Coordinates of C-alpha atoms in Angstrom, one line a residue:
Chain A
M8 CA 1.1 4.0 -17.3
I9 CA 4.7 3.4 -15.9
A10 CA 3.8 5.0 -12.6
A11 CA 0.6 3.1 -12.3
A12 CA 2.1 -0.2 -13.0
A13 CA 5.0 0.6 -10.6
G14 CA 2.5 1.5 -7.9
R15 CA 0.6 -1.6 -8.4
L16 CA 3.7 -3.9 -8.2
F17 CA 5.3 -2.1 -5.2
A18 CA 2.0 -2.7 -3.3
E19 CA 1.6 -6.4 -4.4
L20 CA 5.3 -7.5 -4.2
G21 CA 6.9 -5.0 -1.9
Y22 CA 9.9 -2.8 -2.6
D23 CA 12.5 -5.5 -2.7
R24 CA 10.8 -8.0 -5.1
T25 CA 9.6 -5.3 -7.6
S26 CA 12.2 -4.9 -10.4
M27 CA 12.5 -2.2 -13.0
R28 CA 12.2 -5.0 -15.6
A29 CA 9.0 -6.2 -14.1
V30 CA 7.6 -2.6 -14.0
A31 CA 8.5 -2.2 -17.7
A32 CA 6.8 -5.6 -18.6
A33 CA 3.6 -4.7 -16.6
A34 CA 3.5 -1.1 -18.4
A35 CA 4.2 -2.8 -21.6
V36 CA 7.1 -0.6 -22.4
D37 CA 10.8 -1.1 -23.0
P38 CA 13.0 -1.4 -19.7
A39 CA 15.2 1.4 -21.1
L40 CA 12.2 3.8 -21.0
V41 CA 11.7 3.2 -17.4
A42 CA 15.2 3.8 -16.6
H43 CA 15.3 6.8 -18.8
Y44 CA 12.4 8.6 -17.0
F45 CA 13.0 7.3 -13.4
G46 CA 16.7 6.5 -13.2
S47 CA 16.9 4.2 -10.2
K48 CA 14.3 2.1 -8.4
Q49 CA 14.5 4.2 -5.3
R50 CA 13.6 7.3 -7.4
L51 CA 10.8 5.4 -9.1
F52 CA 9.4 4.4 -5.7
V53 CA 9.7 8.0 -4.2
S54 CA 7.9 9.4 -7.3
V55 CA 5.1 6.7 -7.3
V56 CA 4.3 6.3 -3.7
K57 CA 2.4 9.3 -2.6
L58 CA -0.4 9.6 -0.3
P59 CA -3.6 8.9 -2.2
V60 CA -5.1 12.0 -0.6
D61 CA -4.1 15.5 0.2
P62 CA -2.5 15.6 3.8
E63 CA -3.9 19.1 4.5
L64 CA -7.4 18.0 3.7
I65 CA -7.0 15.1 6.1
V66 CA -5.5 17.4 8.8
A67 CA -8.5 20.0 8.3
Q68 CA -11.1 17.1 8.5
V69 CA -9.7 15.8 11.8
V70 CA -8.9 19.1 13.5
L71 CA -12.2 20.8 12.7
G72 CA -15.0 20.0 15.2
E73 CA -15.1 19.0 18.8
R74 CA -11.6 18.2 20.3
G75 CA -12.8 15.0 22.0
G76 CA -14.0 13.7 18.7
A77 CA -10.7 14.0 16.8
G78 CA -9.7 10.3 17.5
E79 CA -12.9 9.2 16.1
R80 CA -12.7 11.4 13.0
L81 CA -9.0 10.4 12.4
A82 CA -10.0 6.7 12.7
R83 CA -12.9 7.1 10.2
T84 CA -10.7 8.9 7.7
V85 CA -7.8 6.4 7.8
L86 CA -10.4 3.5 7.4
G87 CA -12.1 5.3 4.6
V88 CA -8.8 5.8 2.7
L89 CA -8.0 2.1 3.2
E90 CA -11.3 1.0 1.8
D91 CA -10.3 2.7 -1.6
P92 CA -8.4 0.1 -3.5
A93 CA -6.1 2.7 -5.0
G94 CA -5.5 4.2 -1.6
L95 CA -4.9 0.8 0.0
A96 CA -2.4 -0.2 -2.6
R97 CA -0.3 2.9 -2.2
I98 CA -0.5 2.9 1.5
T99 CA 0.4 -1.0 1.9
G100 CA 3.2 -0.4 -0.7
M101 CA 4.6 2.4 1.5
V102 CA 4.5 0.4 4.7
R103 CA 6.0 -2.7 3.1
A104 CA 8.8 -0.8 1.6
A105 CA 9.5 1.2 4.8
A106 CA 10.2 -2.2 6.4
S107 CA 13.2 -2.9 4.1
E108 CA 14.3 0.3 2.4
P109 CA 15.9 3.3 4.2
E110 CA 14.6 5.7 1.4
A111 CA 10.9 4.6 2.0
A112 CA 11.4 4.8 5.8
A113 CA 12.5 8.3 5.5
L114 CA 9.4 9.1 3.4
L115 CA 7.2 7.5 6.1
R116 CA 8.9 9.4 9.0
K117 CA 8.2 12.8 7.1
L118 CA 4.7 11.8 6.5
I119 CA 3.8 10.8 10.0
T120 CA 5.7 13.7 11.8
R121 CA 5.6 16.6 9.3
D122 CA 2.6 16.2 6.9
L123 CA -0.1 14.3 8.7
Y124 CA -0.2 13.5 12.4
G125 CA 2.1 16.2 13.7
P126 CA 0.0 19.1 12.3
I127 CA -3.0 17.4 13.9
A128 CA -1.4 16.9 17.2
R129 CA -0.1 20.5 17.2
A130 CA -3.6 22.0 16.2
L131 CA -5.2 20.0 19.1
G132 CA -2.6 21.7 21.5
G133 CA -1.3 18.8 23.6
D134 CA 2.2 18.7 25.0
Q135 CA 4.9 16.7 23.0
P136 CA 3.1 17.0 19.6
D137 CA 5.8 15.0 17.8
L138 CA 5.7 12.1 20.3
R139 CA 1.9 12.0 19.9
A140 CA 2.2 12.0 16.2
N141 CA 4.6 9.2 16.4
L142 CA 2.3 7.0 18.6
V143 CA -0.6 7.7 16.2
G144 CA 1.7 6.7 13.3
S145 CA 2.8 3.5 15.1
Q146 CA -1.0 2.3 15.6
I147 CA -1.9 3.2 12.0
V148 CA 1.2 1.6 10.4
G149 CA 0.7 -1.4 12.7
L150 CA -3.0 -1.6 11.5
V151 CA -2.1 -1.4 7.8
L152 CA 0.5 -4.2 8.4
A153 CA -1.6 -6.5 10.4
R154 CA -4.9 -6.1 8.6
H155 CA -3.7 -5.7 5.0
V156 CA -0.2 -7.0 4.7
V157 CA 0.0 -9.9 7.3
Q158 CA -3.8 -10.2 6.9
I159 CA -4.4 -11.6 10.5
E160 CA -7.9 -13.0 11.1
P161 CA -10.5 -11.9 12.2
L162 CA -9.0 -8.3 12.1
A163 CA -8.5 -8.6 8.2
S164 CA -12.3 -9.3 7.8
V165 CA -13.8 -7.2 10.4
E166 CA -16.1 -4.3 9.0
P167 CA -14.2 -1.0 8.7
D168 CA -16.8 0.6 11.1
A169 CA -15.8 -1.9 13.9
V170 CA -12.2 -1.2 13.4
A171 CA -12.9 2.4 13.6
R172 CA -14.8 2.2 16.7
A173 CA -12.1 0.1 18.4
L174 CA -9.3 2.5 17.2
A175 CA -11.0 5.9 18.0
P176 CA -10.4 6.0 21.7
V177 CA -6.8 4.9 21.2
L178 CA -6.0 7.7 18.7
Q179 CA -7.9 10.2 21.1
H180 CA -5.6 9.1 23.9
Y181 CA -2.6 9.5 21.8
L182 CA -3.6 12.9 20.5
T183 CA -5.0 14.6 23.6
G184 CA -4.7 12.3 26.7
D185 CA -2.1 12.2 29.4
L186 CA 0.6 10.0 27.9
A187 CA 2.5 9.7 31.2
S188 CA -0.3 8.7 33.6
G189 CA -0.5 5.0 32.4
T190 CA -4.3 5.3 32.3
I191 CA -6.6 6.8 29.8
T192 CA -7.4 10.4 30.1
L193 CA -9.0 11.7 27.0
Chain B
M4 CA 26.9 -20.5 14.5
I5 CA 24.9 -20.5 11.3
A6 CA 21.7 -19.8 13.1
A7 CA 23.2 -16.9 14.9
A8 CA 24.7 -15.4 11.9
A9 CA 21.4 -15.9 10.2
G10 CA 19.4 -14.4 12.9
R11 CA 21.6 -11.2 13.0
L12 CA 21.6 -10.8 9.1
F13 CA 17.8 -11.3 8.9
A14 CA 17.4 -8.6 11.6
E15 CA 20.0 -6.2 10.1
L16 CA 19.2 -6.6 6.4
G17 CA 15.5 -8.0 6.3
Y18 CA 14.5 -11.1 4.7
D19 CA 14.8 -10.2 1.1
R20 CA 18.3 -8.8 1.2
T21 CA 19.7 -11.7 3.4
S22 CA 21.2 -14.3 1.2
M23 CA 22.1 -17.9 2.0
R24 CA 25.7 -17.0 0.8
A25 CA 26.0 -14.0 3.0
V26 CA 24.9 -16.2 6.0
A27 CA 27.6 -18.6 5.1
A28 CA 30.1 -15.8 4.9
A29 CA 29.1 -14.5 8.2
A30 CA 29.3 -17.8 9.9
A31 CA 32.6 -18.6 8.2
V32 CA 31.3 -21.9 6.7
D33 CA 30.8 -23.3 3.1
P34 CA 27.6 -22.2 1.4
A35 CA 27.0 -25.8 0.7
L36 CA 26.8 -26.4 4.5
V37 CA 24.0 -23.9 5.0
A38 CA 22.1 -25.4 2.1
H39 CA 22.7 -28.9 3.5
Y40 CA 21.5 -28.1 6.9
F41 CA 18.7 -25.7 6.2
G42 CA 17.5 -26.4 2.7
S43 CA 15.8 -23.1 1.5
K44 CA 16.2 -19.6 2.9
Q45 CA 12.4 -19.8 3.9
R46 CA 13.3 -22.9 6.2
L47 CA 16.4 -21.1 7.4
F48 CA 14.3 -18.1 8.5
V49 CA 11.6 -20.2 10.3
S50 CA 14.1 -22.1 12.2
V51 CA 16.1 -19.2 13.2
V52 CA 13.4 -16.6 14.0
K53 CA 11.9 -17.7 17.2
L54 CA 10.6 -15.6 19.9
P55 CA 13.5 -14.8 22.3
V56 CA 11.3 -15.7 25.3
D57 CA 8.9 -18.4 26.2
P58 CA 5.4 -17.4 25.1
E59 CA 3.8 -19.3 28.0
L60 CA 6.1 -17.4 30.5
I61 CA 4.9 -14.1 28.9
V62 CA 1.1 -15.1 29.1
A63 CA 1.5 -16.2 32.7
Q64 CA 3.3 -12.8 33.6
V65 CA 0.6 -10.7 32.1
V66 CA -2.5 -12.7 33.2
L67 CA -1.6 -13.3 36.8
G68 CA -2.6 -10.2 39.0
E69 CA -5.3 -7.6 38.9
R70 CA -7.3 -7.6 35.6
G71 CA -7.1 -3.8 35.3
G72 CA -3.3 -3.9 35.3
A73 CA -2.9 -6.4 32.3
G74 CA -2.4 -3.8 29.9
E75 CA 0.6 -2.2 31.9
R76 CA 2.1 -5.5 32.7
L77 CA 1.9 -6.5 28.9
A78 CA 3.4 -3.1 27.8
R79 CA 6.2 -3.5 30.5
T80 CA 7.0 -7.0 29.2
V81 CA 7.1 -6.2 25.6
L82 CA 9.3 -3.0 26.2
G83 CA 11.6 -5.2 28.4
V84 CA 12.1 -7.9 25.6
L85 CA 12.8 -5.1 23.0
E86 CA 15.5 -3.5 25.5
D87 CA 17.6 -6.8 25.2
P88 CA 19.7 -6.7 21.9
A89 CA 19.1 -10.2 21.1
G90 CA 15.3 -10.1 21.6
L91 CA 15.3 -6.8 19.7
A92 CA 17.2 -8.3 16.7
R93 CA 14.9 -11.3 16.4
I94 CA 11.6 -9.4 16.7
T95 CA 12.6 -6.7 14.2
G96 CA 13.7 -9.3 11.9
M97 CA 10.4 -11.2 12.2
V98 CA 8.3 -8.0 11.6
R99 CA 10.5 -6.9 8.7
A100 CA 10.3 -10.2 7.0
A101 CA 6.5 -10.5 7.6
A102 CA 6.2 -7.3 5.6
S103 CA 7.5 -9.1 2.6
E104 CA 7.4 -12.7 2.9
P105 CA 4.2 -14.8 3.2
E106 CA 5.8 -17.6 5.3
A107 CA 7.1 -15.0 7.9
A108 CA 3.7 -13.4 7.9
A109 CA 2.1 -16.9 8.7
L110 CA 4.6 -17.2 11.6
L111 CA 3.6 -13.7 12.9
R112 CA -0.2 -14.6 12.5
K113 CA 0.3 -17.8 14.6
L114 CA 2.5 -15.9 17.2
I115 CA -0.1 -13.2 17.6
T116 CA -3.3 -15.2 17.7
R117 CA -2.3 -18.6 19.0
D118 CA 0.7 -18.2 21.2
L119 CA 0.9 -14.8 22.8
Y120 CA -2.0 -12.4 22.8
G121 CA -4.8 -14.8 22.2
P122 CA -4.2 -16.8 25.3
I123 CA -3.9 -13.6 27.2
A124 CA -7.2 -12.2 25.8
R125 CA -8.9 -15.6 26.5
A126 CA -7.6 -15.8 30.1
L127 CA -8.9 -12.2 30.8
G128 CA -12.5 -13.3 29.7
G129 CA -13.5 -10.6 27.3
D130 CA -15.6 -11.3 24.3
Q131 CA -14.0 -11.7 20.7
P132 CA -10.6 -12.7 22.2
D133 CA -9.1 -13.3 18.7
L134 CA -10.0 -9.7 17.5
R135 CA -8.5 -8.5 20.8
A136 CA -5.4 -10.3 20.3
N137 CA -5.2 -9.0 16.7
L138 CA -5.7 -5.4 17.8
V139 CA -3.0 -5.9 20.5
G140 CA -0.6 -7.4 17.8
S141 CA -1.2 -4.5 15.5
Q142 CA -0.1 -1.8 18.1
I143 CA 2.9 -3.9 19.1
V144 CA 3.9 -4.7 15.5
G145 CA 3.4 -1.0 14.8
L146 CA 5.5 0.0 17.7
V147 CA 8.4 -2.3 16.6
L148 CA 8.2 -0.9 13.1
A149 CA 8.0 2.9 14.0
R150 CA 10.5 2.8 16.9
H151 CA 13.0 0.3 15.8
V152 CA 12.8 -0.2 12.1
V153 CA 11.7 3.2 10.7
Q154 CA 13.2 4.7 13.8
I155 CA 11.0 7.7 13.7
E156 CA 11.9 10.5 16.3
P157 CA 11.3 11.3 19.1
L158 CA 9.7 7.9 19.6
A159 CA 12.9 6.1 18.8
S160 CA 14.8 7.8 21.5
V161 CA 12.1 8.0 24.2
E162 CA 12.9 6.1 27.5
P163 CA 11.2 2.6 27.4
D164 CA 9.3 3.5 30.6
A165 CA 7.7 6.4 28.9
V166 CA 6.6 4.3 25.9
A167 CA 5.2 1.6 28.4
R168 CA 3.0 4.3 30.2
A169 CA 1.7 5.6 26.9
L170 CA 0.8 2.2 25.6
A171 CA -0.5 0.6 28.7
P172 CA -4.0 2.0 28.6
V173 CA -4.2 1.3 24.9
L174 CA -3.4 -2.5 25.4
Q175 CA -5.8 -2.6 28.4
H176 CA -8.5 -1.1 26.2
Y177 CA -7.9 -3.8 23.5
L178 CA -7.7 -6.5 26.1
T179 CA -10.8 -5.9 28.3
G180 CA -12.5 -2.6 27.1
D181 CA -15.7 -2.3 25.2
L182 CA -14.4 -2.3 21.6
A183 CA -17.7 -1.3 19.9
S184 CA -18.5 1.9 22.0
G185 CA -16.0 4.0 20.4
T186 CA -14.9 5.4 23.8
I187 CA -12.6 4.0 26.4
T188 CA -14.1 1.6 28.9
L189 CA -11.2 -0.3 30.7

């Protein structure tokens, strides 16, 4: 209950404006209980904000299949996770917190390079897999921020399928293209 | 002096953790003076955080020249602004604040769609110019967040020129490509 309430508040208010007291109120428990179980707000955040999906499953889904389709599979997987309200809440919470909180930024760095996009880039066999993972992460974090946090229009209202089609070749370029040529080579 | 101090603190600490009192201390003035001139923290933020460059100049720089080179010109212009410490501080401040503050998010929306990338997309004559502007904005905001706020490696340390080359075809795709095809068409 505490974890669910904390996850919701972090997503809605961002890290800075979520207080331990507000989490306790939303979970209808005594603030002392939140402090007892989670210690600090940083520890509460890191325990609560986990990926809504198993990273290994996502990596397998994207890597299996034709190499030239990896960008599209990744785009569709990400858009699918963001369609699920629970997934969306956790991911927006993570991105918002990473913008202001060093501990959340460290979590996001680990997720992008070690758990998610790094393994995908490595499995696809391009050079500079960590840089590729970072570039993929920059576009996906930027999408979450623009579409779901800043809610810029029309991007915020466009069908997920249309967003996936616009992003697919970009992610493919970052994963397997020639990054140095200045042109697209998929 | 107050504006310069506020700009620096918003960039370093983010919106939420910058107080009117800290701005006054950094500017070596009485807090009452800050309140007198700027009213609320929101008003201080909106007066202080302006683009470090003239949007019309950027639009002209990107739009003039071969249409197929617009993505590269935009990438180089953005990376150039981010190389300048004053430009970097204002832009990171803006992106961090937009992640937690509705008024800053509104500012970013206006900047992306009305002042900067919207006019570029319209001048280049593609369909759905506002959606194109949003997609360009999502990648640039994501780059600022990943490279300069979250400071993910190796992206944070890569030469600006290499980043510009990796991004150029992506921005070109968003500006002039076929967004619905799922493949790159520049």
